[in-house]
Coordinates of C-alpha atoms and ligand atoms in Angstrom, one line a residue:
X18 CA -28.4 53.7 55.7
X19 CA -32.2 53.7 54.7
X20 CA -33.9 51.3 56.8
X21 CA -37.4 49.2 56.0
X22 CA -40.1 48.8 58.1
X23 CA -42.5 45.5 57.3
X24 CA -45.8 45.5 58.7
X25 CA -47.3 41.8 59.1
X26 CA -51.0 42.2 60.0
X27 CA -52.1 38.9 61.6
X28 CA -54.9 36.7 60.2
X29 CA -57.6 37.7 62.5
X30 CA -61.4 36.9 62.5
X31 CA -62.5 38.9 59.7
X32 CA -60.0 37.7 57.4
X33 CA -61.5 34.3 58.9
X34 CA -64.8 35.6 57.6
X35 CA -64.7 37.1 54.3
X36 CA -62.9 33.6 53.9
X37 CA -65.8 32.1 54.5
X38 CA -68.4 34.2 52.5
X39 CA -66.5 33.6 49.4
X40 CA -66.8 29.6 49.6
X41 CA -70.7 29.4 48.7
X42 CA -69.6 32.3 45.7
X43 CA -66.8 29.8 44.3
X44 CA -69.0 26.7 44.4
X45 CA -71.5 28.7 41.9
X46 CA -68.5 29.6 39.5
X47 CA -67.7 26.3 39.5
X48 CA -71.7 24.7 39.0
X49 CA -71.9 26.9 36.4
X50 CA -68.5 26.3 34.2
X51 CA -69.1 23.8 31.5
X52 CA -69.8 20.0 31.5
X53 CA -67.7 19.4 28.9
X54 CA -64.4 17.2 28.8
X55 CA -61.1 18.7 29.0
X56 CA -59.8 19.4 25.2
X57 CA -57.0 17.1 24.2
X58 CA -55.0 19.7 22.5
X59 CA -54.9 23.7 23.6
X60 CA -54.0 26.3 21.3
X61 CA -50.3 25.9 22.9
X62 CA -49.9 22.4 22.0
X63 CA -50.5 23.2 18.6
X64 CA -48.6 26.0 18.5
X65 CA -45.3 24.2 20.2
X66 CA -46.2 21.2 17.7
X67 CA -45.7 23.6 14.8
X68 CA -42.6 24.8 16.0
X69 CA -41.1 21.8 17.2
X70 CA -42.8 19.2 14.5
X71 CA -41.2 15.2 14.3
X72 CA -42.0 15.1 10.8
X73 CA -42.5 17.6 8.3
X74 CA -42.6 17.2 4.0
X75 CA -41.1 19.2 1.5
X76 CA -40.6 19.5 -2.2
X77 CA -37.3 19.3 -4.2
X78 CA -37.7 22.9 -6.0
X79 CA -34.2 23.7 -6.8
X80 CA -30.7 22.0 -7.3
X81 CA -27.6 24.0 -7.7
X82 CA -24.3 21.7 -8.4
X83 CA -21.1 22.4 -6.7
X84 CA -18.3 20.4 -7.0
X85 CA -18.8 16.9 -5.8
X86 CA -21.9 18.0 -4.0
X87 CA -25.3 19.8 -4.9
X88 CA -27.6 21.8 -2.2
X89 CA -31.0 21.5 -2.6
X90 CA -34.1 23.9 -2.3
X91 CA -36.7 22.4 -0.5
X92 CA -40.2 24.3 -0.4
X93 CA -42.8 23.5 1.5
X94 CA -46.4 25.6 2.5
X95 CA -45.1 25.6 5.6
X96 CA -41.8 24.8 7.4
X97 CA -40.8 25.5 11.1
X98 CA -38.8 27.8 12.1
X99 CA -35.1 27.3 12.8
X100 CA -31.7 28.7 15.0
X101 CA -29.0 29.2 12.4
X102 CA -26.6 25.8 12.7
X103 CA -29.4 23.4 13.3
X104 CA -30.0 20.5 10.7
X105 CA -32.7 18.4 9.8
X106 CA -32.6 14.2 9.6
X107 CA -33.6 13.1 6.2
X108 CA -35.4 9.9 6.1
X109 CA -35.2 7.9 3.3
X110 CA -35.9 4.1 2.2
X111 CA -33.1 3.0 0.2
X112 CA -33.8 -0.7 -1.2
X113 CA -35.8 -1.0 1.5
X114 CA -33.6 0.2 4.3
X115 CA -35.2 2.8 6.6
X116 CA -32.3 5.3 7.0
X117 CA -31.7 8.6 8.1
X118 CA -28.9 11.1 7.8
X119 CA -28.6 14.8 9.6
X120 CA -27.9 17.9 7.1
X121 CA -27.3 21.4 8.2
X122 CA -29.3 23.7 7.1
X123 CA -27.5 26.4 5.1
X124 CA -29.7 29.3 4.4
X125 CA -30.9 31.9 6.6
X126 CA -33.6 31.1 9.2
X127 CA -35.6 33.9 7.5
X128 CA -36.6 32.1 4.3
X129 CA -37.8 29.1 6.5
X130 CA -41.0 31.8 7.4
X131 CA -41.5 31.5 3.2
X132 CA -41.2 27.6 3.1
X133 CA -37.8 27.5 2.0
X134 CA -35.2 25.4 3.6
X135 CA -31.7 24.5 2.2
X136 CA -29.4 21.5 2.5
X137 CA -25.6 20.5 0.9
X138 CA -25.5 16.8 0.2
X139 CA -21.6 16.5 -0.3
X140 CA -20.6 12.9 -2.6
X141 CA -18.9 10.2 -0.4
X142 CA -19.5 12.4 2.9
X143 CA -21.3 9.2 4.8
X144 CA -20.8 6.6 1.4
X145 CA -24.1 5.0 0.2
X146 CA -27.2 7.5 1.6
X147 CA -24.9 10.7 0.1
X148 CA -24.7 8.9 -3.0
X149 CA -28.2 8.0 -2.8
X150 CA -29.6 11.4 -3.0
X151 CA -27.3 12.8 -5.7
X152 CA -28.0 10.2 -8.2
X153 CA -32.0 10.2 -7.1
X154 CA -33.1 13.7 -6.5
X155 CA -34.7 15.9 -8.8
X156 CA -36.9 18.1 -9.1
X157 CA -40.5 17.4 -7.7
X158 CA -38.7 14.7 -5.3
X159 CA -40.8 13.9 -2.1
X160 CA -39.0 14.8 0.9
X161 CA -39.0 13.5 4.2
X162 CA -38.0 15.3 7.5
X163 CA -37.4 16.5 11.1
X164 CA -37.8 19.3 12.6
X165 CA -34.8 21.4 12.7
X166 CA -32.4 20.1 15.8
X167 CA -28.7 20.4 17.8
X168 CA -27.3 22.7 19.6
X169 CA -24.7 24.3 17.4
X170 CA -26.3 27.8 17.3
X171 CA -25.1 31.8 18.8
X172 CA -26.4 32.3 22.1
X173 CA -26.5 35.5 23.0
X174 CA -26.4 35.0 27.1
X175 CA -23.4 32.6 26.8
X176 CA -21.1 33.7 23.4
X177 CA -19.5 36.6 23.1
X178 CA -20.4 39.5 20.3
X179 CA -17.0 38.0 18.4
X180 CA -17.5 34.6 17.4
X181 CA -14.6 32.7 15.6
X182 CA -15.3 29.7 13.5
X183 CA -13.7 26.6 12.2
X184 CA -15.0 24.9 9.2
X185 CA -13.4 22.1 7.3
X186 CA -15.2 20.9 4.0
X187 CA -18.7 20.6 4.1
X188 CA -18.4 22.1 7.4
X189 CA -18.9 25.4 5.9
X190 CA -22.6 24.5 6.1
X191 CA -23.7 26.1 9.5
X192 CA -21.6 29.1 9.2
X193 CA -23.9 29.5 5.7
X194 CA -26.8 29.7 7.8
X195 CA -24.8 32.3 10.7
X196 CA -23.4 34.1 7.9
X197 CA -26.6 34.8 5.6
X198 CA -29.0 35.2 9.4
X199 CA -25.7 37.8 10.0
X200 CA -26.5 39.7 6.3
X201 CA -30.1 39.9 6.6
X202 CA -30.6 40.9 10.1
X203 CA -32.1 38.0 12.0
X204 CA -28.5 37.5 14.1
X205 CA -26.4 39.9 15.5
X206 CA -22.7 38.9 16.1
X207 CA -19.6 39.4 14.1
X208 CA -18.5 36.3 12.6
X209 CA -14.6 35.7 11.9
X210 CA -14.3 32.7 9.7
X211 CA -10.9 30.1 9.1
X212 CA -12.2 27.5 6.2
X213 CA -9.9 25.3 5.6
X214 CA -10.5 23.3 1.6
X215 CA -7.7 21.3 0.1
X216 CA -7.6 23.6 -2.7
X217 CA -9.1 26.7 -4.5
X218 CA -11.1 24.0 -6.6
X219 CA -13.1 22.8 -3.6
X220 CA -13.9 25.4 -1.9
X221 CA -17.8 25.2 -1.2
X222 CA -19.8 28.4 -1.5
X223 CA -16.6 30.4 -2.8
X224 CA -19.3 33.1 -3.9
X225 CA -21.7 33.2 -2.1
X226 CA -19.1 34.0 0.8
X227 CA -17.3 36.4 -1.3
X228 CA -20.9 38.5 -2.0
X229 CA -21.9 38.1 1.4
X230 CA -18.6 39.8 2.5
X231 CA -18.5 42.8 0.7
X232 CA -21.6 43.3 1.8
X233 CA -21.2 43.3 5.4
X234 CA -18.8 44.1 7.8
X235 CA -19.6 41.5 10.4
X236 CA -18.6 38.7 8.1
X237 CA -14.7 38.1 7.6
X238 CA -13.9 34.8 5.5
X239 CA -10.2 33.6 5.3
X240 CA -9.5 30.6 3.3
X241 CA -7.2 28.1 4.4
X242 CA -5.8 25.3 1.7
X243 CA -3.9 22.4 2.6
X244 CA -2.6 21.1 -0.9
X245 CA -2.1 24.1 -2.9
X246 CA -0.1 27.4 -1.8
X247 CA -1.8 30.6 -3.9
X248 CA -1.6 34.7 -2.9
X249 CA -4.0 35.9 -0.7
X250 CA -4.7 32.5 0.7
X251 CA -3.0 31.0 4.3
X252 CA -1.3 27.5 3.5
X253 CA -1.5 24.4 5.8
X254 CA -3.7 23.3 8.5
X255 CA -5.9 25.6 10.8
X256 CA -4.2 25.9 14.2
X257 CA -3.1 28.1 17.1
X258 CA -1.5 29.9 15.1
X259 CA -3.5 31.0 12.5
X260 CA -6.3 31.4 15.0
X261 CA -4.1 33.5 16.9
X262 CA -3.3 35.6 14.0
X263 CA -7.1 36.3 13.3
X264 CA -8.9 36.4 16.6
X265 CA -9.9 39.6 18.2
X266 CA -9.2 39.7 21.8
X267 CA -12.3 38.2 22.8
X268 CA -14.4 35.5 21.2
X269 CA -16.4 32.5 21.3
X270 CA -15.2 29.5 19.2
X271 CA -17.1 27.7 16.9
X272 CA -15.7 24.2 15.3
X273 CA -17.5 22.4 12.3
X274 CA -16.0 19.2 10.4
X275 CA -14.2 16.0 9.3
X276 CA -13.5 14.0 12.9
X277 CA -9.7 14.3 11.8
X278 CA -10.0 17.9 11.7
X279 CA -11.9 18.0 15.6
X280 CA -8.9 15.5 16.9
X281 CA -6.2 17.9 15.3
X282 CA -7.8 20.9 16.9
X283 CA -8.1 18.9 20.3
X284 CA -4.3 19.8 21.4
X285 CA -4.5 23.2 19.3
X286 CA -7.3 24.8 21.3
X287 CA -6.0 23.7 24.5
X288 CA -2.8 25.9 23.6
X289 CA -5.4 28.7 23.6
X290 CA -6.5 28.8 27.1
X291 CA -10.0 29.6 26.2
X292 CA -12.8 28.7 28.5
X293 CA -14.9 25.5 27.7
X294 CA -17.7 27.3 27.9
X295 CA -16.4 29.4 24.8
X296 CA -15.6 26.1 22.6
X297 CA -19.0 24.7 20.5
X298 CA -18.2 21.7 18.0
X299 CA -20.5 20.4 15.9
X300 CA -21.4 16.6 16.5
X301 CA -19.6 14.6 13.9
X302 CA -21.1 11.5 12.9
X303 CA -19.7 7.9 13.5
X304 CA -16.5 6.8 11.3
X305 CA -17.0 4.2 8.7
X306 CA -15.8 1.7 10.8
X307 CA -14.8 1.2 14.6
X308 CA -11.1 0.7 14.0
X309 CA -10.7 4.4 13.8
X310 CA -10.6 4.3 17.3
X311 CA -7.2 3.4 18.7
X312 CA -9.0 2.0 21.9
X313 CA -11.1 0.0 19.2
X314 CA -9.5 -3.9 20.7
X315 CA -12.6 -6.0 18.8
X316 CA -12.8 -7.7 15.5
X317 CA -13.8 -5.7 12.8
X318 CA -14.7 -8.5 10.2
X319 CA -16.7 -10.4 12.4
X320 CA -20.6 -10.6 12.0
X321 CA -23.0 -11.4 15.1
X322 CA -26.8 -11.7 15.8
X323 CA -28.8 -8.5 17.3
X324 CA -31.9 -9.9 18.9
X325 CA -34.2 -7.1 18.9
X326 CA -37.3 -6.5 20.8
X327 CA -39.8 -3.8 19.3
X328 CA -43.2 -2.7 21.0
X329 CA -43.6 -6.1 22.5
X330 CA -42.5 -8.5 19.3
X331 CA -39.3 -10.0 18.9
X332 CA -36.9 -9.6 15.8
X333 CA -33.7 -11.2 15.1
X334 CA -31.0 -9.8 12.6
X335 CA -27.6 -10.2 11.4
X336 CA -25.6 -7.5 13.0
X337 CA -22.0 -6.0 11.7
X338 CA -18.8 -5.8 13.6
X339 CA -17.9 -2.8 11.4
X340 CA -20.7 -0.6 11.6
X341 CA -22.9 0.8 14.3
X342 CA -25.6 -1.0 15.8
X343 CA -28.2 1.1 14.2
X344 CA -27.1 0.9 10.3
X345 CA -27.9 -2.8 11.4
X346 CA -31.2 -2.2 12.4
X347 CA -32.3 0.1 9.7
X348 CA -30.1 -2.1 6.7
X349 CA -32.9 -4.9 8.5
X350 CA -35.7 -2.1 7.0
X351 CA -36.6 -1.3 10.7
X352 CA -37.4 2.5 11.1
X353 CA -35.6 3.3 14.4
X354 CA -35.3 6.7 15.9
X355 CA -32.5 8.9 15.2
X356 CA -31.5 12.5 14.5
X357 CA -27.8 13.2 14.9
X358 CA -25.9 9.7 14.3
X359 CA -23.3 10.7 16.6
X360 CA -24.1 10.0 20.0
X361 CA -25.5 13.3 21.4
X362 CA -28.8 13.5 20.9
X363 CA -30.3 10.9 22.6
X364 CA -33.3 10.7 20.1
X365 CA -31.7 6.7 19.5
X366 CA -31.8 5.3 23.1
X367 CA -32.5 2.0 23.4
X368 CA -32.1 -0.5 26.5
X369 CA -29.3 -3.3 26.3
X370 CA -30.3 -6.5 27.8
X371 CA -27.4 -8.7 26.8
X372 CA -23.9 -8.7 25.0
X373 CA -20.8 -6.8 24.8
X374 CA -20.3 -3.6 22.8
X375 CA -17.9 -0.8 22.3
X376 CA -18.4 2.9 22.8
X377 CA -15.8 5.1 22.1
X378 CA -15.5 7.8 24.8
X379 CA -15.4 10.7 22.3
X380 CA -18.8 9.7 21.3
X381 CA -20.8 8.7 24.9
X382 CA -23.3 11.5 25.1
X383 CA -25.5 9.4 27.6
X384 CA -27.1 10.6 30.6
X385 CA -25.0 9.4 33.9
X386 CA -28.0 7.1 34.5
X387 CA -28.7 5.6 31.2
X388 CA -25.3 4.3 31.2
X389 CA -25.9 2.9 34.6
X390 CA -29.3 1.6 34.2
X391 CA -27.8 0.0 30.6
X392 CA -29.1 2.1 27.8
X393 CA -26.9 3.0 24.6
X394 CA -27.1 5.0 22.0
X395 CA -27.2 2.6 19.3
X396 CA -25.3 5.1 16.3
X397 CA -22.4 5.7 18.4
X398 CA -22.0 1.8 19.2
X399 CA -20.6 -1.3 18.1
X400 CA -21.6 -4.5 18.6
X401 CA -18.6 -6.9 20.1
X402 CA -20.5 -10.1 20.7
X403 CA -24.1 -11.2 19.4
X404 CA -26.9 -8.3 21.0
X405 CA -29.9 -7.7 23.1
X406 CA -31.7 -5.0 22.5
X407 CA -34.8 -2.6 23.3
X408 CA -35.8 -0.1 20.9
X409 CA -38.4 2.5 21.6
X410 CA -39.9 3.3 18.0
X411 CA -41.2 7.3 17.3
Ligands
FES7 S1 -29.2 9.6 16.8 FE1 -28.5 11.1 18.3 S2 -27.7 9.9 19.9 FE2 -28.2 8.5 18.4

């Protein structure tokens, strides 16, 4: 065996010395360095602050209709940089409400470096803000946005080369983005993809998929309807089975859709065996209402008082039983942070200082201390008496 031999050489006296010639030398560099103030922002602020922005505006320059939906260009000079799967919020005043919904966004990261994002706006997805933008935008509409968020992106380090994913609906949206970053280069996995539509009809991005497949081998599409049997389709609902049937022997999972779609797949994927850290689901937003939880034991038709306390003033709104607290606060026209509207992100937390409220486990994404020290997340709670509450605007 090859040994090592470390030599430590002691501090001795002229170490002590040269030590002590170099003191006068750094006081000069430092009596000659400049009198000015520190700058507030360095090249790297600006740098992570174009990368990362809160806000950014974009231009309506494109609409192509779909059935019951229409995706939207958006153009901009400049727009930051994304992981394929990420969305944006969209803010939006609506009769004066100050709301917010999150998108995916469904083109390849690469055209964000030209200004060009895209978004799918599906009717009746989240009721009035869906319905908003379909009968409002047009052409030369004024955008608002984040920057791109979530987590729902390949990772290289932690997936494996195979990835399988689940879409459902509109769901397809992210697995645009993986399967057009996939065509042009600027990801490099093979994708394996089970969408499940109700029927041929609805299928969203039926072409697009189709091109994209012939022209690449690392994008497999199988369709999945649940109300119409045709040939060269698979029938029913996705499941073990079917994944069985189309997964290679190694993969990462990937799940994108309706929450009844995530709470079928709950027993299917644990028949799979596959480790956790091999499952990603996209966040799904809150239900329309809390009774969709069968732990829900409040009433729905009931409506209380949130007492609100912003940047030092005091507010005081009527607050809904059925809906979560932060449709409340922005129905009231108050513009409260949010990105994700289902309980993950954190960007909504606000302190409770009084009152009762429900939040259902499968949407808790707080910190261990935040729910000890009392803070919620208002879109992924309900109020089940009249509120307290400290918001933390942007
Ligand atoms: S908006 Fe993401 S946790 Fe509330």
């Amino acid at each position: 065996m090859k040994k090592f031999n470390f030599h430590i050489k002691p501090i001795g006296l002229l170490d002590m010395l040269e030590f002590k010639k170099a003191v006068p030398k750094r006081r000069a560099v430092l009596q000659s360095g400049s009198l000015d103030p520190i700058t507030a922002v360095y090249g790297v602020n600006r740098l992570a602050q174009s990368m990362h922005p809160k806000q950014q505006k974009a231009v309506v320059a494109g609409i192509i209709p779909r059935k019951d939906a229409n995706t939207y260009i958006l153009r901009a000079p400049k727009l930051a940089y994304f992981r394929a799967g990420q969305y944006v919020s969209v803010k939006l005043d609506i009769g004066g409400a100050a709301v917010s919904r999150p998108y995916t966004l469904a083109a390849s990261p690469a055209l964000a470096l030209e200004g060009e994002y895209q978004i799918t706006v599906k009717k009746a997805q989240d009721g009035f803000v869906s319905e908003y933008i379909i009968d409002n935008w047009q052409l030369g509409t004024d955008v608002t946005l984040s920057g791109p968020e979530g987590p729902f992106s390949y990772e290289p380090m932690r997936d494996e080369y195979e990835v399988v994913g689940l879409a459902g609906g509109s769901g397809i949206t992210p697995f645009m983005a993986m399967a057009n970053a996939i065509l042009d280069g600027t990801e490099n996995f093979r994708l394996t993809l089970l969408y499940g539509s109700r029927t041929k009809e609805d299928i969203l991005y039926a072409e697009e998929l189709e091109k994209i497949c012939a022209a690449t081998d690392k994008v497999k599409v199988i369709h999945v309807l649940s109300e119409e049997e045709a040939e060269g389709f698979e029938h029913g609902f996705i499941g073990a089975d079917l994944i069985r049937k189309y997964a290679p022997e190694k993969y990462s999972l990937y799940v994108c859709g309706p929450r009844a779609m995530h709470d079928f797949l709950a027993g299917e994927l644990a028949a799979l065996g596959l480790d956790q850290k091999h499952i990603r689901r996209e966040f799904v937003p809150a239900p329309a209402s809390p009774v969709y939880f069968s732990e829900y034991a409040g009433d729905a038709s009931k409506v209380f008082t949130l007492t609100l306390q912003i940047l030092g003033e005091t507010k005081q709104i009527p607050l809904r039983a059925d809906e979560p607290v932060l449709t409340a606060i922005e129905r009231a026209g108050i513009a409260a942070p949010s990105r994700c509207r289902s309980g993950e992100c954190g960007w909504c937390r606000s302190r409770l200082t009084g009152g009762e409220v429900f939040i259902p486990a499968s949407m808790d994404g707080r910190r261990f201390a935040d729910h000890a020290a009392g803070y919620i997340h208002p879109c992924s709670t309900w109020a089940l008496s009249d509120l307290e509450l400290e918001i933390f605007p942007e």
